[in-house]
Amino acid sequence: MHEHHHEHSAGSAALGRAFKIGIVINLLFVAIEAGFGFSANALSLVADAGHNLSDVLGLAVSWIALLLSGRPRTVKRTYGYKRSSILAALFNAVFLLVAVGGILVEALQRLADPQPVAENQVIVVAAVGILINGFTAWLFMKDQKQDLNVKGAFLHMAADTLVSVGVVIAALVIKVTGWFWLDPVISILIAIVILLGTWGLLRDALDLSLDAVPRSVDYDEVASFLTAQPTVAGQHDLHIWALSTTENAMTVHLCRTTLADNNRFLEQLDHELTRRFDLSHVTIQVELGEITEESVKHSI
Protein backbone atom coordinates (compact mmCIF):
# COMPACT_ATOMS: atom_id res chain seq x y z
CA MET A 1 0.00 0.00 0.00
CA HIS A 2 2.62 2.52 0.94
CA GLU A 3 6.30 3.16 1.33
CA HIS A 4 8.24 4.57 4.29
CA HIS A 5 11.66 6.11 3.68
CA HIS A 6 14.63 5.78 6.01
CA GLU A 7 17.66 7.70 4.80
CA HIS A 8 21.10 6.21 5.34
CA SER A 9 22.96 8.10 8.07
CA ALA A 10 26.53 6.91 7.49
CA GLY A 11 27.49 10.00 5.49
CA SER A 12 28.70 11.99 8.47
CA ALA A 13 31.26 14.76 8.09
CA ALA A 14 33.75 12.87 10.27
CA LEU A 15 33.51 9.74 8.12
CA GLY A 16 33.86 11.85 4.98
CA ARG A 17 37.08 13.34 6.36
CA ALA A 18 38.36 9.85 7.16
CA PHE A 19 37.85 8.80 3.55
CA LYS A 20 39.58 11.96 2.27
CA ILE A 21 42.60 11.43 4.54
CA GLY A 22 42.79 7.73 3.71
CA ILE A 23 42.61 8.31 -0.05
CA VAL A 24 45.18 11.14 -0.09
CA ILE A 25 47.87 9.51 2.06
CA ASN A 26 47.49 6.13 0.36
CA LEU A 27 47.58 7.66 -3.12
CA LEU A 28 50.80 9.48 -2.23
CA PHE A 29 52.25 6.27 -0.85
CA VAL A 30 51.30 4.35 -4.02
CA ALA A 31 53.27 6.85 -6.12
CA ILE A 32 56.28 6.71 -3.77
CA GLU A 33 56.20 2.91 -3.51
CA ALA A 34 55.92 2.39 -7.26
CA GLY A 35 58.77 4.85 -7.88
CA PHE A 36 61.07 3.17 -5.38
CA GLY A 37 60.00 -0.24 -6.65
CA PHE A 38 61.13 0.54 -10.20
CA SER A 39 64.33 2.27 -9.05
CA ALA A 40 65.20 -0.58 -6.67
CA ASN A 41 64.29 -3.21 -9.27
CA ALA A 42 61.89 -4.68 -6.70
CA LEU A 43 58.84 -6.17 -8.39
CA SER A 44 57.32 -7.01 -5.02
CA LEU A 45 57.13 -3.27 -4.24
CA VAL A 46 55.55 -2.54 -7.62
CA ALA A 47 53.02 -5.32 -7.08
CA ASP A 48 52.28 -4.07 -3.58
CA ALA A 49 51.77 -0.57 -5.03
CA GLY A 50 49.20 -2.11 -7.37
CA HIS A 51 47.53 -3.75 -4.40
CA ASN A 52 47.47 -0.44 -2.52
CA LEU A 53 46.07 1.28 -5.61
CA SER A 54 43.25 -1.25 -5.68
CA ASP A 55 42.37 -0.32 -2.13
CA VAL A 56 42.59 3.41 -2.90
CA LEU A 57 40.00 2.76 -5.60
CA GLY A 58 37.98 0.79 -3.05
CA LEU A 59 38.12 3.73 -0.65
CA ALA A 60 37.07 6.05 -3.48
CA VAL A 61 34.08 3.86 -4.31
CA SER A 62 32.99 3.86 -0.68
CA TRP A 63 33.42 7.63 -0.47
CA ILE A 64 31.48 8.15 -3.72
CA ALA A 65 28.65 6.04 -2.32
CA LEU A 66 28.72 8.22 0.79
CA LEU A 67 28.48 11.42 -1.27
CA LEU A 68 25.83 10.12 -3.66
CA SER A 69 23.60 9.02 -0.79
CA GLY A 70 23.08 12.71 -0.01
CA ARG A 71 22.14 13.72 -3.54
CA PRO A 72 18.42 14.53 -3.89
CA ARG A 73 16.21 12.42 -6.10
CA THR A 74 14.57 13.86 -9.21
CA VAL A 75 11.44 13.12 -11.23
CA LYS A 76 13.67 11.24 -13.69
CA ARG A 77 15.89 9.48 -11.12
CA THR A 78 13.42 8.71 -8.36
CA TYR A 79 16.07 6.91 -6.30
CA GLY A 80 18.65 9.62 -6.94
CA TYR A 81 22.18 8.57 -7.95
CA LYS A 82 22.64 5.79 -5.41
CA ARG A 83 23.29 3.02 -7.95
CA SER A 84 26.29 4.89 -9.34
CA SER A 85 28.39 3.37 -6.55
CA ILE A 86 27.54 -0.13 -7.84
CA LEU A 87 28.62 0.81 -11.37
CA ALA A 88 31.86 2.29 -10.00
CA ALA A 89 32.57 -0.93 -8.09
CA LEU A 90 32.00 -2.96 -11.27
CA PHE A 91 34.40 -0.72 -13.21
CA ASN A 92 37.05 -0.99 -10.49
CA ALA A 93 36.79 -4.78 -10.44
CA VAL A 94 37.35 -5.08 -14.21
CA PHE A 95 40.22 -2.58 -14.09
CA LEU A 96 41.94 -4.46 -11.28
CA LEU A 97 41.65 -7.82 -13.05
CA VAL A 98 43.59 -6.31 -15.96
CA ALA A 99 46.22 -4.98 -13.52
CA VAL A 100 46.56 -8.42 -11.91
CA GLY A 101 47.22 -9.94 -15.33
CA GLY A 102 50.03 -7.45 -15.94
CA ILE A 103 51.65 -8.17 -12.57
CA LEU A 104 51.53 -11.95 -13.11
CA VAL A 105 53.08 -11.74 -16.59
CA GLU A 106 55.94 -9.57 -15.33
CA ALA A 107 56.49 -11.75 -12.25
CA LEU A 108 56.67 -14.96 -14.29
CA GLN A 109 59.20 -13.37 -16.63
CA ARG A 110 61.27 -12.19 -13.65
CA LEU A 111 61.01 -15.63 -12.03
CA ALA A 112 62.68 -17.14 -15.10
CA ASP A 113 65.48 -14.55 -14.83
CA PRO A 114 65.86 -13.41 -11.15
CA GLN A 115 67.59 -10.05 -10.71
CA PRO A 116 69.23 -8.30 -7.71
CA VAL A 117 67.01 -6.18 -5.46
CA ALA A 118 67.88 -3.11 -3.35
CA GLU A 119 66.75 -4.74 -0.11
CA ASN A 120 67.29 -1.73 2.13
CA GLN A 121 65.03 0.50 0.05
CA VAL A 122 62.39 -2.22 -0.08
CA ILE A 123 62.46 -2.63 3.70
CA VAL A 124 62.18 1.13 4.36
CA VAL A 125 59.34 1.73 1.87
CA ALA A 126 57.36 -1.34 2.96
CA ALA A 127 57.79 -0.34 6.62
CA VAL A 128 56.32 3.07 5.80
CA GLY A 129 53.47 1.18 4.14
CA ILE A 130 52.79 -0.68 7.37
CA LEU A 131 52.40 2.64 9.19
CA ILE A 132 50.20 4.27 6.53
CA ASN A 133 47.96 1.26 5.98
CA GLY A 134 47.67 0.64 9.70
CA PHE A 135 46.74 4.28 10.34
CA THR A 136 44.13 4.22 7.55
CA ALA A 137 42.61 1.03 8.97
CA TRP A 138 42.45 2.74 12.37
CA LEU A 139 40.46 5.64 10.81
CA PHE A 140 37.65 3.20 9.97
CA MET A 141 37.92 0.92 13.02
CA LYS A 142 35.07 2.59 14.90
CA ASP A 143 32.53 2.98 12.08
CA GLN A 144 33.14 -0.44 10.53
CA LYS A 145 31.01 -1.99 13.26
CA GLN A 146 27.90 -0.10 12.10
CA ASP A 147 28.43 0.21 8.34
CA LEU A 148 29.20 -2.73 6.04
CA ASN A 149 30.54 -0.36 3.41
CA VAL A 150 33.05 1.07 5.89
CA LYS A 151 33.84 -2.42 7.14
CA GLY A 152 34.95 -3.35 3.63
CA ALA A 153 37.32 -0.37 3.58
CA PHE A 154 38.65 -1.30 7.01
CA LEU A 155 39.32 -4.92 6.05
CA HIS A 156 41.09 -3.86 2.83
CA MET A 157 43.48 -1.58 4.70
CA ALA A 158 44.06 -4.13 7.45
CA ALA A 159 44.96 -6.70 4.77
CA ASP A 160 47.31 -4.15 3.16
CA THR A 161 49.13 -3.82 6.46
CA LEU A 162 49.72 -7.58 6.53
CA VAL A 163 50.89 -7.58 2.90
CA SER A 164 53.45 -4.85 3.67
CA VAL A 165 54.68 -6.97 6.58
CA GLY A 166 55.16 -9.82 4.11
CA VAL A 167 57.22 -7.61 1.78
CA VAL A 168 59.50 -6.57 4.66
CA ILE A 169 60.04 -10.17 5.71
CA ALA A 170 60.83 -11.20 2.10
CA ALA A 171 63.37 -8.38 1.72
CA LEU A 172 65.07 -9.37 4.98
CA VAL A 173 65.30 -12.98 3.80
CA ILE A 174 66.74 -11.90 0.42
CA LYS A 175 69.31 -9.72 2.16
CA VAL A 176 70.51 -12.66 4.27
CA THR A 177 70.23 -15.50 1.75
CA GLY A 178 70.53 -13.82 -1.66
CA TRP A 179 67.42 -15.64 -2.89
CA PHE A 180 66.49 -13.09 -5.54
CA TRP A 181 63.77 -15.41 -6.88
CA LEU A 182 61.82 -14.63 -3.71
CA ASP A 183 60.96 -11.13 -5.05
CA PRO A 184 58.85 -12.36 -8.01
CA VAL A 185 57.38 -15.13 -5.83
CA ILE A 186 56.16 -12.52 -3.34
CA SER A 187 54.80 -10.51 -6.31
CA ILE A 188 52.81 -13.54 -7.46
CA LEU A 189 51.42 -14.05 -3.96
CA ILE A 190 50.41 -10.37 -3.77
CA ALA A 191 48.74 -10.67 -7.20
CA ILE A 192 46.79 -13.66 -5.90
CA VAL A 193 45.67 -11.62 -2.87
CA ILE A 194 44.48 -8.84 -5.21
CA LEU A 195 42.74 -11.39 -7.43
CA LEU A 196 40.88 -12.95 -4.51
CA GLY A 197 39.69 -9.57 -3.26
CA THR A 198 38.82 -8.34 -6.74
CA TRP A 199 36.94 -11.51 -7.62
CA GLY A 200 34.68 -10.98 -4.61
CA LEU A 201 34.20 -7.33 -5.60
CA LEU A 202 33.34 -8.33 -9.18
CA ARG A 203 30.90 -11.01 -8.01
CA ASP A 204 29.14 -8.70 -5.56
CA ALA A 205 29.01 -5.82 -8.06
CA LEU A 206 27.47 -8.08 -10.70
CA ASP A 207 24.96 -9.44 -8.17
CA LEU A 208 23.92 -5.95 -7.11
CA SER A 209 23.69 -4.83 -10.74
CA LEU A 210 21.30 -7.73 -11.40
CA ASP A 211 19.19 -6.84 -8.33
CA ALA A 212 20.21 -9.94 -6.38
CA VAL A 213 19.40 -10.08 -2.67
CA PRO A 214 22.27 -8.31 -0.83
CA ARG A 215 24.52 -10.54 1.27
CA SER A 216 23.66 -8.52 4.37
CA VAL A 217 19.99 -9.56 4.20
CA ASP A 218 18.60 -13.08 4.74
CA TYR A 219 15.64 -13.45 2.37
CA ASP A 220 14.12 -16.44 4.18
CA GLU A 221 14.44 -14.71 7.54
CA VAL A 222 12.59 -11.65 6.25
CA ALA A 223 9.87 -13.84 4.71
CA SER A 224 9.41 -15.76 7.96
CA PHE A 225 9.25 -12.53 9.96
CA LEU A 226 6.52 -11.14 7.70
CA THR A 227 4.30 -14.24 7.83
CA ALA A 228 4.70 -14.41 11.62
CA GLN A 229 2.99 -11.02 12.08
CA PRO A 230 -0.48 -10.99 13.69
CA THR A 231 -3.35 -10.85 11.14
CA VAL A 232 -0.99 -11.78 8.29
CA ALA A 233 -2.25 -14.86 6.43
CA GLY A 234 0.64 -14.94 3.98
CA GLN A 235 2.92 -12.97 1.69
CA HIS A 236 3.96 -13.00 -1.96
CA ASP A 237 6.02 -10.95 -4.43
CA LEU A 238 8.71 -10.32 -1.84
CA HIS A 239 11.64 -8.54 -3.52
CA ILE A 240 14.85 -7.34 -1.84
CA TRP A 241 17.58 -5.52 -3.77
CA ALA A 242 20.33 -2.94 -3.36
CA LEU A 243 19.79 0.72 -4.17
CA SER A 244 23.51 1.36 -3.67
CA THR A 245 26.46 -0.22 -1.90
CA THR A 246 25.03 1.01 1.42
CA GLU A 247 21.22 1.02 1.07
CA ASN A 248 18.75 -1.80 0.42
CA ALA A 249 15.10 -1.75 -0.58
CA MET A 250 12.23 -4.19 -0.13
CA THR A 251 8.73 -4.55 -1.58
CA VAL A 252 6.10 -7.13 -0.64
CA HIS A 253 2.40 -7.97 -0.89
CA LEU A 254 0.86 -9.01 2.44
CA CYS A 255 -2.45 -10.80 2.80
CA ARG A 256 -4.21 -9.74 6.03
CA THR A 257 -7.31 -11.17 7.61
CA THR A 258 -8.46 -7.65 8.51
CA LEU A 259 -7.73 -4.08 7.49
CA ALA A 260 -8.36 -2.71 10.97
CA ASP A 261 -5.67 -0.24 12.12
CA ASN A 262 -3.96 -0.67 8.78
CA ASN A 263 -1.90 2.53 8.96
CA ARG A 264 -0.66 1.68 12.43
CA PHE A 265 0.11 -1.87 11.31
CA LEU A 266 2.20 -0.55 8.39
CA GLU A 267 4.04 1.97 10.54
CA GLN A 268 5.01 -0.60 13.16
CA LEU A 269 5.98 -3.21 10.59
CA ASP A 270 8.12 -0.72 8.68
CA HIS A 271 9.88 0.24 11.91
CA GLU A 272 10.58 -3.38 12.83
CA LEU A 273 11.83 -4.30 9.35
CA THR A 274 14.35 -1.46 9.24
CA ARG A 275 15.40 -2.14 12.83
CA ARG A 276 15.88 -5.90 12.47
CA PHE A 277 17.27 -6.05 8.94
CA ASP A 278 19.64 -4.08 6.73
CA LEU A 279 16.77 -2.34 4.90
CA SER A 280 16.41 1.37 4.22
CA HIS A 281 13.40 1.65 1.90
CA VAL A 282 10.34 -0.53 2.53
CA THR A 283 7.17 -0.67 0.41
CA ILE A 284 4.25 -2.82 1.57
CA GLN A 285 1.01 -3.52 -0.29
CA VAL A 286 -1.76 -4.95 1.84
CA GLU A 287 -4.48 -7.23 0.51
CA LEU A 288 -7.55 -8.46 2.38
CA GLY A 289 -8.05 -12.21 2.46
CA GLU A 290 -6.18 -15.50 2.38
CA ILE A 291 -3.17 -16.02 0.17
CA THR A 292 -4.00 -17.99 -2.97
CA GLU A 293 -2.03 -20.46 -5.06
CA GLU A 294 -2.23 -18.06 -7.98
CA SER A 295 -0.63 -15.24 -6.02
CA VAL A 296 2.20 -17.54 -4.99
CA LYS A 297 2.84 -18.44 -8.66
CA HIS A 298 3.07 -14.75 -9.56
CA SER A 299 5.65 -14.19 -6.83
CA ILE A 300 8.12 -16.68 -8.33
PDB file of N, CA and C in Angstrom, residues 136-186:
ATOM      1  N   THR A 136      45.378   4.119   8.310  1.00  0.00           N
ATOM      2  CA  THR A 136      44.132   4.217   7.546  1.00  0.00           C
ATOM      3  C   THR A 136      43.089   3.225   8.071  1.00  0.00           C
ATOM      4  N   ALA A 137      43.533   2.016   8.401  1.00  0.00           N
ATOM      5  CA  ALA A 137      42.607   1.033   8.968  1.00  0.00           C
ATOM      6  C   ALA A 137      42.037   1.539  10.288  1.00  0.00           C
ATOM      7  N   TRP A 138      42.894   2.197  11.081  1.00  0.00           N
ATOM      8  CA  TRP A 138      42.450   2.743  12.366  1.00  0.00           C
ATOM      9  C   TRP A 138      41.373   3.813  12.170  1.00  0.00           C
ATOM     10  N   LEU A 139      41.455   4.595  11.082  1.00  0.00           N
ATOM     11  CA  LEU A 139      40.461   5.636  10.814  1.00  0.00           C
ATOM     12  C   LEU A 139      39.048   5.065  10.698  1.00  0.00           C
ATOM     13  N   PHE A 140      38.948   3.814  10.201  1.00  0.00           N
ATOM     14  CA  PHE A 140      37.647   3.198   9.968  1.00  0.00           C
ATOM     15  C   PHE A 140      37.273   2.159  11.026  1.00  0.00           C
ATOM     16  N   MET A 141      38.136   1.981  12.021  1.00  0.00           N
ATOM     17  CA  MET A 141      37.916   0.924  13.015  1.00  0.00           C
ATOM     18  C   MET A 141      36.604   1.103  13.770  1.00  0.00           C
ATOM     19  N   LYS A 142      36.275   2.333  14.122  1.00  0.00           N
ATOM     20  CA  LYS A 142      35.069   2.591  14.904  1.00  0.00           C
ATOM     21  C   LYS A 142      33.799   2.387  14.081  1.00  0.00           C
ATOM     22  N   ASP A 143      33.745   3.004  12.891  1.00  0.00           N
ATOM     23  CA  ASP A 143      32.527   2.979  12.078  1.00  0.00           C
ATOM     24  C   ASP A 143      32.290   1.652  11.376  1.00  0.00           C
ATOM     25  N   GLN A 144      33.317   0.816  11.241  1.00  0.00           N
ATOM     26  CA  GLN A 144      33.136  -0.442  10.530  1.00  0.00           C
ATOM     27  C   GLN A 144      32.196  -1.396  11.250  1.00  0.00           C
ATOM     28  N   LYS A 145      31.930  -1.130  12.523  1.00  0.00           N
ATOM     29  CA  LYS A 145      31.009  -1.989  13.259  1.00  0.00           C
ATOM     30  C   LYS A 145      29.549  -1.699  12.917  1.00  0.00           C
ATOM     31  N   GLN A 146      29.277  -0.483  12.424  1.00  0.00           N
ATOM     32  CA  GLN A 146      27.901  -0.100  12.104  1.00  0.00           C
ATOM     33  C   GLN A 146      27.614  -0.052  10.607  1.00  0.00           C
ATOM     34  N   ASP A 147      28.632   0.008   9.772  1.00  0.00           N
ATOM     35  CA  ASP A 147      28.425   0.210   8.340  1.00  0.00           C
ATOM     36  C   ASP A 147      29.218  -0.828   7.558  1.00  0.00           C
ATOM     37  N   LEU A 148      28.524  -1.689   6.800  1.00  0.00           N
ATOM     38  CA  LEU A 148      29.197  -2.732   6.044  1.00  0.00           C
ATOM     39  C   LEU A 148      30.107  -2.149   4.972  1.00  0.00           C
ATOM     40  N   ASN A 149      29.722  -1.017   4.415  1.00  0.00           N
ATOM     41  CA  ASN A 149      30.545  -0.362   3.409  1.00  0.00           C
ATOM     42  C   ASN A 149      31.883   0.070   4.012  1.00  0.00           C
ATOM     43  N   VAL A 150      31.835   0.649   5.190  1.00  0.00           N
ATOM     44  CA  VAL A 150      33.049   1.075   5.890  1.00  0.00           C
ATOM     45  C   VAL A 150      33.850  -0.146   6.346  1.00  0.00           C
ATOM     46  N   LYS A 151      33.150  -1.199   6.716  1.00  0.00           N
ATOM     47  CA  LYS A 151      33.839  -2.417   7.143  1.00  0.00           C
ATOM     48  C   LYS A 151      34.692  -2.979   6.012  1.00  0.00           C
ATOM     49  N   GLY A 152      34.174  -2.901   4.770  1.00  0.00           N
ATOM     50  CA  GLY A 152      34.951  -3.352   3.627  1.00  0.00           C
ATOM     51  C   GLY A 152      36.233  -2.554   3.483  1.00  0.00           C
ATOM     52  N   ALA A 153      36.130  -1.220   3.662  1.00  0.00           N
ATOM     53  CA  ALA A 153      37.319  -0.367   3.575  1.00  0.00           C
ATOM     54  C   ALA A 153      38.310  -0.719   4.681  1.00  0.00           C
ATOM     55  N   PHE A 154      37.795  -0.953   5.877  1.00  0.00           N
ATOM     56  CA  PHE A 154      38.651  -1.304   7.013  1.00  0.00           C
ATOM     57  C   PHE A 154      39.403  -2.611   6.763  1.00  0.00           C
ATOM     58  N   LEU A 155      38.698  -3.620   6.271  1.00  0.00           N
ATOM     59  CA  LEU A 155      39.322  -4.921   6.045  1.00  0.00           C
ATOM     60  C   LEU A 155      40.373  -4.843   4.944  1.00  0.00           C
ATOM     61  N   HIS A 156      40.116  -4.036   3.898  1.00  0.00           N
ATOM     62  CA  HIS A 156      41.088  -3.861   2.829  1.00  0.00           C
ATOM     63  C   HIS A 156      42.394  -3.281   3.375  1.00  0.00           C
ATOM     64  N   MET A 157      42.273  -2.233   4.191  1.00  0.00           N
ATOM     65  CA  MET A 157      43.475  -1.577   4.696  1.00  0.00           C
ATOM     66  C   MET A 157      44.197  -2.447   5.724  1.00  0.00           C
ATOM     67  N   ALA A 158      43.433  -3.207   6.506  1.00  0.00           N
ATOM     68  CA  ALA A 158      44.064  -4.133   7.452  1.00  0.00           C
ATOM     69  C   ALA A 158      44.842  -5.213   6.704  1.00  0.00           C
ATOM     70  N   ALA A 159      44.276  -5.697   5.587  1.00  0.00           N
ATOM     71  CA  ALA A 159      44.960  -6.697   4.765  1.00  0.00           C
ATOM     72  C   ALA A 159      46.221  -6.098   4.146  1.00  0.00           C
ATOM     73  N   ASP A 160      46.135  -4.829   3.726  1.00  0.00           N
ATOM     74  CA  ASP A 160      47.310  -4.154   3.163  1.00  0.00           C
ATOM     75  C   ASP A 160      48.453  -4.098   4.168  1.00  0.00           C
ATOM     76  N   THR A 161      48.104  -3.870   5.412  1.00  0.00           N
ATOM     77  CA  THR A 161      49.126  -3.825   6.460  1.00  0.00           C
ATOM     78  C   THR A 161      49.859  -5.160   6.541  1.00  0.00           C
ATOM     79  N   LEU A 162      49.108  -6.253   6.465  1.00  0.00           N
ATOM     80  CA  LEU A 162      49.722  -7.583   6.525  1.00  0.00           C
ATOM     81  C   LEU A 162      50.578  -7.854   5.293  1.00  0.00           C
ATOM     82  N   VAL A 163      50.118  -7.392   4.124  1.00  0.00           N
ATOM     83  CA  VAL A 163      50.894  -7.575   2.897  1.00  0.00           C
ATOM     84  C   VAL A 163      52.230  -6.846   2.992  1.00  0.00           C
ATOM     85  N   SER A 164      52.212  -5.619   3.513  1.00  0.00           N
ATOM     86  CA  SER A 164      53.452  -4.850   3.669  1.00  0.00           C
ATOM     87  C   SER A 164      54.405  -5.558   4.629  1.00  0.00           C
ATOM     88  N   VAL A 165      53.858  -6.178   5.661  1.00  0.00           N
ATOM     89  CA  VAL A 165      54.682  -6.967   6.579  1.00  0.00           C
ATOM     90  C   VAL A 165      55.358  -8.106   5.818  1.00  0.00           C
ATOM     91  N   GLY A 166      54.600  -8.740   4.901  1.00  0.00           N
ATOM     92  CA  GLY A 166      55.158  -9.823   4.105  1.00  0.00           C
ATOM     93  C   GLY A 166      56.301  -9.362   3.214  1.00  0.00           C
ATOM     94  N   VAL A 167      56.173  -8.158   2.640  1.00  0.00           N
ATOM     95  CA  VAL A 167      57.223  -7.613   1.780  1.00  0.00           C
ATOM     96  C   VAL A 167      58.494  -7.359   2.590  1.00  0.00           C
ATOM     97  N   VAL A 168      58.342  -6.820   3.793  1.00  0.00           N
ATOM     98  CA  VAL A 168      59.503  -6.568   4.662  1.00  0.00           C
ATOM     99  C   VAL A 168      60.216  -7.873   4.991  1.00  0.00           C
ATOM    100  N   ILE A 169      59.442  -8.877   5.357  1.00  0.00           N
ATOM    101  CA  ILE A 169      60.044 -10.172   5.708  1.00  0.00           C
ATOM    102  C   ILE A 169      60.794 -10.757   4.513  1.00  0.00           C
ATOM    103  N   ALA A 170      60.184 -10.663   3.303  1.00  0.00           N
ATOM    104  CA  ALA A 170      60.830 -11.199   2.103  1.00  0.00           C
ATOM    105  C   ALA A 170      62.140 -10.477   1.827  1.00  0.00           C
ATOM    106  N   ALA A 171      62.141  -9.151   1.969  1.00  0.00           N
ATOM    107  CA  ALA A 171      63.367  -8.379   1.721  1.00  0.00           C
ATOM    108  C   ALA A 171      64.464  -8.747   2.705  1.00  0.00           C
ATOM    109  N   LEU A 172      64.091  -8.958   3.970  1.00  0.00           N
ATOM    110  CA  LEU A 172      65.070  -9.366   4.976  1.00  0.00           C
ATOM    111  C   LEU A 172      65.670 -10.726   4.629  1.00  0.00           C
ATOM    112  N   VAL A 173      64.818 -11.644   4.161  1.00  0.00           N
ATOM    113  CA  VAL A 173      65.305 -12.980   3.795  1.00  0.00           C
ATOM    114  C   VAL A 173      66.249 -12.891   2.600  1.00  0.00           C
ATOM    115  N   ILE A 174      65.889 -12.058   1.598  1.00  0.00           N
ATOM    116  CA  ILE A 174      66.742 -11.895   0.421  1.00  0.00           C
ATOM    117  C   ILE A 174      68.102 -11.317   0.821  1.00  0.00           C
ATOM    118  N   LYS A 175      68.064 -10.357   1.729  1.00  0.00           N
ATOM    119  CA  LYS A 175      69.311  -9.719   2.164  1.00  0.00           C
ATOM    120  C   LYS A 175      70.250 -10.717   2.822  1.00  0.00           C
ATOM    121  N   VAL A 176      69.696 -11.677   3.560  1.00  0.00           N
ATOM    122  CA  VAL A 176      70.514 -12.658   4.272  1.00  0.00           C
ATOM    123  C   VAL A 176      70.921 -13.815   3.367  1.00  0.00           C
ATOM    124  N   THR A 177      70.004 -14.280   2.534  1.00  0.00           N
ATOM    125  CA  THR A 177      70.231 -15.502   1.749  1.00  0.00           C
ATOM    126  C   THR A 177      70.640 -15.252   0.298  1.00  0.00           C
ATOM    127  N   GLY A 178      70.257 -14.067  -0.244  1.00  0.00           N
ATOM    128  CA  GLY A 178      70.531 -13.819  -1.660  1.00  0.00           C
ATOM    129  C   GLY A 178      69.567 -14.528  -2.580  1.00  0.00           C
ATOM    130  N   TRP A 179      68.436 -14.958  -2.069  1.00  0.00           N
ATOM    131  CA  TRP A 179      67.417 -15.635  -2.887  1.00  0.00           C
ATOM    132  C   TRP A 179      66.605 -14.593  -3.662  1.00  0.00           C
ATOM    133  N   PHE A 180      67.158 -14.136  -4.781  1.00  0.00           N
ATOM    134  CA  PHE A 180      66.487 -13.088  -5.538  1.00  0.00           C
ATOM    135  C   PHE A 180      65.162 -13.561  -6.157  1.00  0.00           C
ATOM    136  N   TRP A 181      65.017 -14.862  -6.333  1.00  0.00           N
ATOM    137  CA  TRP A 181      63.768 -15.407  -6.880  1.00  0.00           C
ATOM    138  C   TRP A 181      62.591 -15.167  -5.938  1.00  0.00           C
ATOM    139  N   LEU A 182      62.903 -14.838  -4.670  1.00  0.00           N
ATOM    140  CA  LEU A 182      61.824 -14.626  -3.708  1.00  0.00           C
ATOM    141  C   LEU A 182      61.015 -13.367  -4.035  1.00  0.00           C
ATOM    142  N   ASP A 183      61.663 -12.371  -4.699  1.00  0.00           N
ATOM    143  CA  ASP A 183      60.962 -11.129  -5.051  1.00  0.00           C
ATOM    144  C   ASP A 183      59.794 -11.386  -6.001  1.00  0.00           C
ATOM    145  N   PRO A 184      60.002 -12.076  -7.147  1.00  0.00           N
ATOM    146  CA  PRO A 184      58.850 -12.359  -8.012  1.00  0.00           C
ATOM    147  C   PRO A 184      57.840 -13.315  -7.381  1.00  0.00           C
ATOM    148  N   VAL A 185      58.318 -14.219  -6.509  1.00  0.00           N
ATOM    149  CA  VAL A 185      57.384 -15.129  -5.834  1.00  0.00           C
ATOM    150  C   VAL A 185      56.427 -14.339  -4.939  1.00  0.00           C
ATOM    151  N   ILE A 186      56.998 -13.373  -4.180  1.00  0.00           N
ATOM    152  CA  ILE A 186      56.160 -12.521  -3.343  1.00  0.00           C
ATOM    153  C   ILE A 186      55.196 -11.716  -4.214  1.00  0.00           C
TER     154      ILE A 186
END
